[in-house]
mmCIF file of C-alpha atoms and ligand atoms in Angstrom:
data_model
loop_
_atom_site.group_PDB
_atom_site.id
_atom_site.type_symbol
_atom_site.label_atom_id
_atom_site.label_comp_id
_atom_site.label_asym_id
_atom_site.label_seq_id
_atom_site.Cartn_x
_atom_site.Cartn_y
_atom_site.Cartn_z
ATOM 1 C CA MET L 62 65.788 95.148 78.359
ATOM 2 C CA ILE L 63 66.992 95.117 81.964
ATOM 3 C CA THR L 64 69.428 92.576 83.367
ATOM 4 C CA ASP L 65 70.667 92.446 86.910
ATOM 5 C CA THR L 66 73.499 89.964 87.221
ATOM 6 C CA ARG L 67 72.942 89.865 90.975
ATOM 7 C CA ALA L 68 69.381 88.811 90.482
ATOM 8 C CA GLU L 69 70.341 85.769 88.512
ATOM 9 C CA PRO L 70 70.072 82.677 90.638
ATOM 10 C CA ARG L 71 73.305 81.523 92.189
ATOM 11 C CA GLU L 72 73.291 78.638 89.772
ATOM 12 C CA PRO L 73 76.483 76.742 89.231
ATOM 13 C CA VAL L 74 78.878 77.939 86.573
ATOM 14 C CA PRO L 75 79.926 74.538 85.259
ATOM 15 C CA GLY L 76 83.421 74.250 83.916
ATOM 16 C CA ALA L 77 84.354 77.778 84.944
ATOM 17 C CA ARG L 78 88.075 78.271 85.522
ATOM 18 C CA VAL L 79 88.796 81.117 87.900
ATOM 19 C CA LEU L 80 92.147 82.683 88.770
ATOM 20 C CA ILE L 81 92.600 83.970 92.296
ATOM 21 C CA VAL L 82 95.554 86.300 92.864
ATOM 22 C CA GLU L 83 96.085 87.212 96.497
ATOM 23 C CA ALA L 84 98.462 89.630 98.140
ATOM 24 C CA ARG L 85 99.600 88.231 101.480
ATOM 25 C CA TYR L 86 100.652 91.532 103.006
ATOM 26 C CA TYR L 87 98.570 90.697 106.090
ATOM 27 C CA ASP L 88 98.479 86.915 106.459
ATOM 28 C CA GLY L 89 95.485 86.589 108.782
ATOM 29 C CA ILE L 90 93.346 88.901 106.672
ATOM 30 C CA ALA L 91 94.451 87.042 103.553
ATOM 31 C CA ASP L 92 93.357 83.735 105.099
ATOM 32 C CA GLU L 93 89.845 85.046 105.683
ATOM 33 C CA LEU L 94 89.491 86.645 102.271
ATOM 34 C CA LEU L 95 90.685 83.469 100.564
ATOM 35 C CA ALA L 96 88.334 81.285 102.609
ATOM 36 C CA GLY L 97 85.396 83.424 101.523
ATOM 37 C CA ALA L 98 86.381 83.433 97.881
ATOM 38 C CA ARG L 99 87.014 79.675 97.813
ATOM 39 C CA ALA L 100 83.628 78.971 99.411
ATOM 40 C CA ALA L 101 81.815 81.092 96.837
ATOM 41 C CA LEU L 102 83.635 79.533 93.895
ATOM 42 C CA GLU L 103 83.191 75.973 95.122
ATOM 43 C CA ALA L 104 79.492 76.606 95.773
ATOM 44 C CA ALA L 105 79.219 77.497 92.091
ATOM 45 C CA SER L 106 81.165 74.396 91.012
ATOM 46 C CA ALA L 107 83.935 76.584 89.633
ATOM 47 C CA SER L 108 87.544 75.421 89.657
ATOM 48 C CA TRP L 109 90.199 77.858 90.783
ATOM 49 C CA ASP L 110 93.930 78.394 90.723
ATOM 50 C CA LEU L 111 95.750 80.480 93.309
ATOM 51 C CA VAL L 112 98.749 82.735 92.844
ATOM 52 C CA THR L 113 100.209 84.615 95.804
ATOM 53 C CA VAL L 114 102.117 87.880 95.427
ATOM 54 C CA ASP L 115 103.778 90.262 97.872
ATOM 55 C CA GLY L 116 101.441 93.227 97.737
ATOM 56 C CA ALA L 117 98.369 94.711 96.086
ATOM 57 C CA LEU L 118 100.458 96.564 93.529
ATOM 58 C CA GLU L 119 101.631 93.236 92.102
ATOM 59 C CA ILE L 120 98.139 91.805 91.656
ATOM 60 C CA PRO L 121 97.094 93.408 88.330
ATOM 61 C CA ALA L 122 100.252 92.450 86.455
ATOM 62 C CA MET L 123 100.125 88.926 87.886
ATOM 63 C CA ILE L 124 96.539 88.514 86.687
ATOM 64 C CA ALA L 125 97.475 89.864 83.244
ATOM 65 C CA ILE L 126 100.469 87.548 82.953
ATOM 66 C CA ALA L 127 98.631 84.452 84.190
ATOM 67 C CA VAL L 128 95.567 85.106 82.029
ATOM 68 C CA ASP L 129 97.740 85.538 78.950
ATOM 69 C CA ALA L 130 99.725 82.381 79.691
ATOM 70 C CA ALA L 131 96.565 80.347 80.236
ATOM 71 C CA ARG L 132 95.078 81.616 76.997
ATOM 72 C CA SER L 133 98.283 80.761 75.112
ATOM 73 C CA GLY L 134 98.193 77.320 76.671
ATOM 74 C CA GLY L 135 94.695 76.685 75.422
ATOM 75 C CA ARG L 136 93.122 76.645 78.896
ATOM 76 C CA PRO L 137 91.882 80.220 79.368
ATOM 77 C CA TYR L 138 90.546 81.557 82.613
ATOM 78 C CA ASP L 139 86.887 82.576 82.585
ATOM 79 C CA ALA L 140 87.195 85.033 85.444
ATOM 80 C CA ALA L 141 89.599 86.373 88.062
ATOM 81 C CA VAL L 142 89.422 87.422 91.694
ATOM 82 C CA ALA L 143 91.871 89.849 93.337
ATOM 83 C CA LEU L 144 92.297 89.573 97.111
ATOM 84 C CA GLY L 145 94.330 91.834 99.354
ATOM 85 C CA CYS L 146 94.345 94.392 102.120
ATOM 86 C CA VAL L 147 95.741 97.923 102.022
ATOM 87 C CA ILE L 148 95.862 99.723 105.372
ATOM 88 C CA ARG L 149 96.677 103.430 105.531
ATOM 89 C CA GLY L 150 100.033 104.249 107.133
ATOM 90 C CA GLU L 151 101.855 107.494 107.808
ATOM 91 C CA THR L 152 102.574 108.492 104.219
ATOM 92 C CA GLY L 153 100.783 108.946 100.949
ATOM 93 C CA HIS L 154 101.830 105.510 99.797
ATOM 94 C CA TYR L 155 98.397 104.229 100.725
ATOM 95 C CA ASP L 156 96.835 106.321 97.968
ATOM 96 C CA ILE L 157 99.219 104.914 95.404
ATOM 97 C CA VAL L 158 98.754 101.283 96.424
ATOM 98 C CA ALA L 159 94.989 101.506 96.846
ATOM 99 C CA GLY L 160 94.296 103.718 93.869
ATOM 100 C CA GLU L 161 96.663 102.247 91.356
ATOM 101 C CA SER L 162 95.785 98.632 92.060
ATOM 102 C CA ALA L 163 92.087 99.396 91.716
ATOM 103 C CA ARG L 164 92.584 101.398 88.541
ATOM 104 C CA ALA L 165 94.786 98.727 86.957
ATOM 105 C CA LEU L 166 92.254 96.017 87.773
ATOM 106 C CA MET L 167 89.417 98.016 86.240
ATOM 107 C CA ASP L 168 91.443 98.713 83.086
ATOM 108 C CA LEU L 169 92.465 95.060 82.835
ATOM 109 C CA SER L 170 88.924 93.771 83.295
ATOM 110 C CA VAL L 171 87.534 96.033 80.571
ATOM 111 C CA ALA L 172 90.428 95.611 78.139
ATOM 112 C CA GLU L 173 90.410 91.822 78.456
ATOM 113 C CA ARG L 174 86.612 91.483 78.731
ATOM 114 C CA LEU L 175 87.485 89.545 81.869
ATOM 115 C CA PRO L 176 84.964 89.186 84.714
ATOM 116 C CA LEU L 177 87.063 90.369 87.632
ATOM 117 C CA GLY L 178 86.059 90.703 91.277
ATOM 118 C CA ASN L 179 88.091 93.194 93.306
ATOM 119 C CA GLY L 180 88.468 91.919 96.845
ATOM 120 C CA ILE L 181 91.291 94.253 97.823
ATOM 121 C CA LEU L 182 90.311 95.930 101.089
ATOM 122 C CA THR L 183 91.342 99.594 101.386
ATOM 123 C CA VAL L 184 90.874 100.592 104.990
ATOM 124 C CA GLU L 185 92.083 102.912 107.730
ATOM 125 C CA ASN L 186 93.029 100.280 110.306
ATOM 126 C CA GLU L 187 93.144 96.562 111.068
ATOM 127 C CA ALA L 188 89.798 96.574 112.850
ATOM 128 C CA GLN L 189 88.112 97.778 109.670
ATOM 129 C CA ALA L 190 89.991 95.137 107.716
ATOM 130 C CA TRP L 191 88.939 92.275 109.985
ATOM 131 C CA ALA L 192 85.289 93.375 109.913
ATOM 132 C CA ARG L 193 85.340 93.191 106.117
ATOM 133 C CA ALA L 194 87.457 90.097 105.721
ATOM 134 C CA ARG L 195 85.768 87.688 108.126
ATOM 135 C CA VAL L 196 83.682 85.099 106.330
ATOM 136 C CA SER L 197 81.142 85.331 109.151
ATOM 137 C CA GLU L 198 80.777 89.086 108.677
ATOM 138 C CA MET L 199 81.031 91.121 105.487
ATOM 139 C CA ASN L 200 83.115 88.478 103.715
ATOM 140 C CA LYS L 201 84.474 90.719 100.992
ATOM 141 C CA GLY L 202 86.436 87.797 99.596
ATOM 142 C CA GLY L 203 83.290 85.859 98.869
ATOM 143 C CA GLY L 204 81.612 88.983 97.588
ATOM 144 C CA ALA L 205 84.383 89.594 95.090
ATOM 145 C CA ALA L 206 84.161 86.016 93.837
ATOM 146 C CA GLU L 207 80.381 86.185 93.509
ATOM 147 C CA ALA L 208 80.599 89.501 91.660
ATOM 148 C CA ALA L 209 82.971 87.955 89.110
ATOM 149 C CA LEU L 210 80.723 84.899 88.735
ATOM 150 C CA GLY L 211 77.678 87.104 88.189
ATOM 151 C CA VAL L 212 79.343 88.885 85.284
ATOM 152 C CA LEU L 213 80.585 85.545 83.918
ATOM 153 C CA ARG L 214 77.111 84.007 83.983
ATOM 154 C CA HIS L 215 75.704 86.888 81.970
ATOM 155 C CA ALA L 216 78.664 86.995 79.608
ATOM 156 C CA ARG L 217 78.090 83.314 78.822
ATOM 157 C CA ARG L 218 74.450 83.948 78.075
ATOM 158 C CA LEU L 219 75.287 86.826 75.771
ATOM 159 C CA ARG L 220 77.888 84.759 73.947
ATOM 160 C CA GLU L 221 75.467 81.868 73.597
ATOM 161 C CA GLY L 222 72.911 84.306 72.182
ATOM 162 C CA THR L 223 70.374 83.404 74.791
ATOM 163 C CA ARG L 224 68.826 85.549 77.462
ATOM 164 C CA GLY L 225 68.458 83.919 80.805
HETATM 165 N N1 LIG E 75 101.349 98.983 102.332
HETATM 166 C C1 LIG E 75 100.767 97.916 101.678
HETATM 167 C C2 LIG E 75 101.347 97.358 100.554
HETATM 168 N N2 LIG E 75 102.504 97.860 100.061
HETATM 169 C C3 LIG E 75 103.343 97.098 99.153
HETATM 170 C C4 LIG E 75 102.944 97.260 97.683
HETATM 171 O O1 LIG E 75 101.709 96.631 97.401
HETATM 172 C C5 LIG E 75 104.015 96.634 96.784
HETATM 173 O O2 LIG E 75 104.122 95.258 97.125
HETATM 174 C C6 LIG E 75 105.362 97.304 96.964
HETATM 175 O O3 LIG E 75 105.209 98.701 96.752
HETATM 176 C C7 LIG E 75 106.401 96.736 95.983
HETATM 177 O O4 LIG E 75 105.962 96.933 94.662
HETATM 178 N N3 LIG E 75 100.745 96.321 99.912
HETATM 179 C C8 LIG E 75 99.558 95.798 100.381
HETATM 180 O O5 LIG E 75 99.018 94.852 99.791
HETATM 181 N N4 LIG E 75 98.982 96.340 101.495
HETATM 182 C C9 LIG E 75 99.545 97.382 102.160
HETATM 183 O O6 LIG E 75 98.971 97.848 103.184
HETATM 184 C C1 LIG E 76 99.496 101.243 102.241
HETATM 185 C C2 LIG E 76 100.929 101.442 102.550
HETATM 186 O O1 LIG E 76 101.774 101.508 101.670
HETATM 187 C C3 LIG E 76 101.281 101.705 103.965
HETATM 188 O O2 LIG E 76 100.953 100.560 104.727
HETATM 189 C C4 LIG E 76 102.734 102.013 104.126
HETATM 190 O O3 LIG E 76 102.863 102.587 105.415
HETATM 191 P P1 LIG E 76 103.578 104.026 105.530
HETATM 192 O O4 LIG E 76 102.732 105.002 104.742
HETATM 193 O O5 LIG E 76 103.555 104.340 107.026
HETATM 194 O O6 LIG E 76 104.969 103.877 104.977
#
């Protein structure tokens, strides 16, 4: 059996509740990433909540805390999207921020069985960031949202015991 979640039609994901956690370290980049993610989620009829944190390193814990609180409150999130931008500076801090945020998101997604799109840019300079953030160009924000929705669509089918 072969399933490609990308190949599934971009059908709506009715009733999906998605958590967006963004790091506004670079405001302009964050605006573009968020615009892309919102457009993708709204095109799929998914509702979303937004939490803003200082930097990429805060995103994984914020997702974990918010997902747990929503589950305890009886309104669980179906998926999450992480948005941010990490630009290399003069020191090795880039490797920590980029690597640790990515690793924590991967661990969280697997441990929680949570469809999670990673839209944290890790780039060498602002020009690379803008090229990847702009909705009109690579639109990594929208891509991260669509990746999470693709996994969610398939997860729903598996849970419902049906193969789409
Ligand atoms: N340099 C960047 C950071 N650094 C801040 C960290 O993410 C974190 O907020 C701080 O270490 C306090 O825990 N964050 C980014 O998102 N992007 C960067 O380029
Ligand atoms: C990714 C970072 O932490 C980086 O922007 C910090 O810059 P620097 O390495 O020059 O302190």
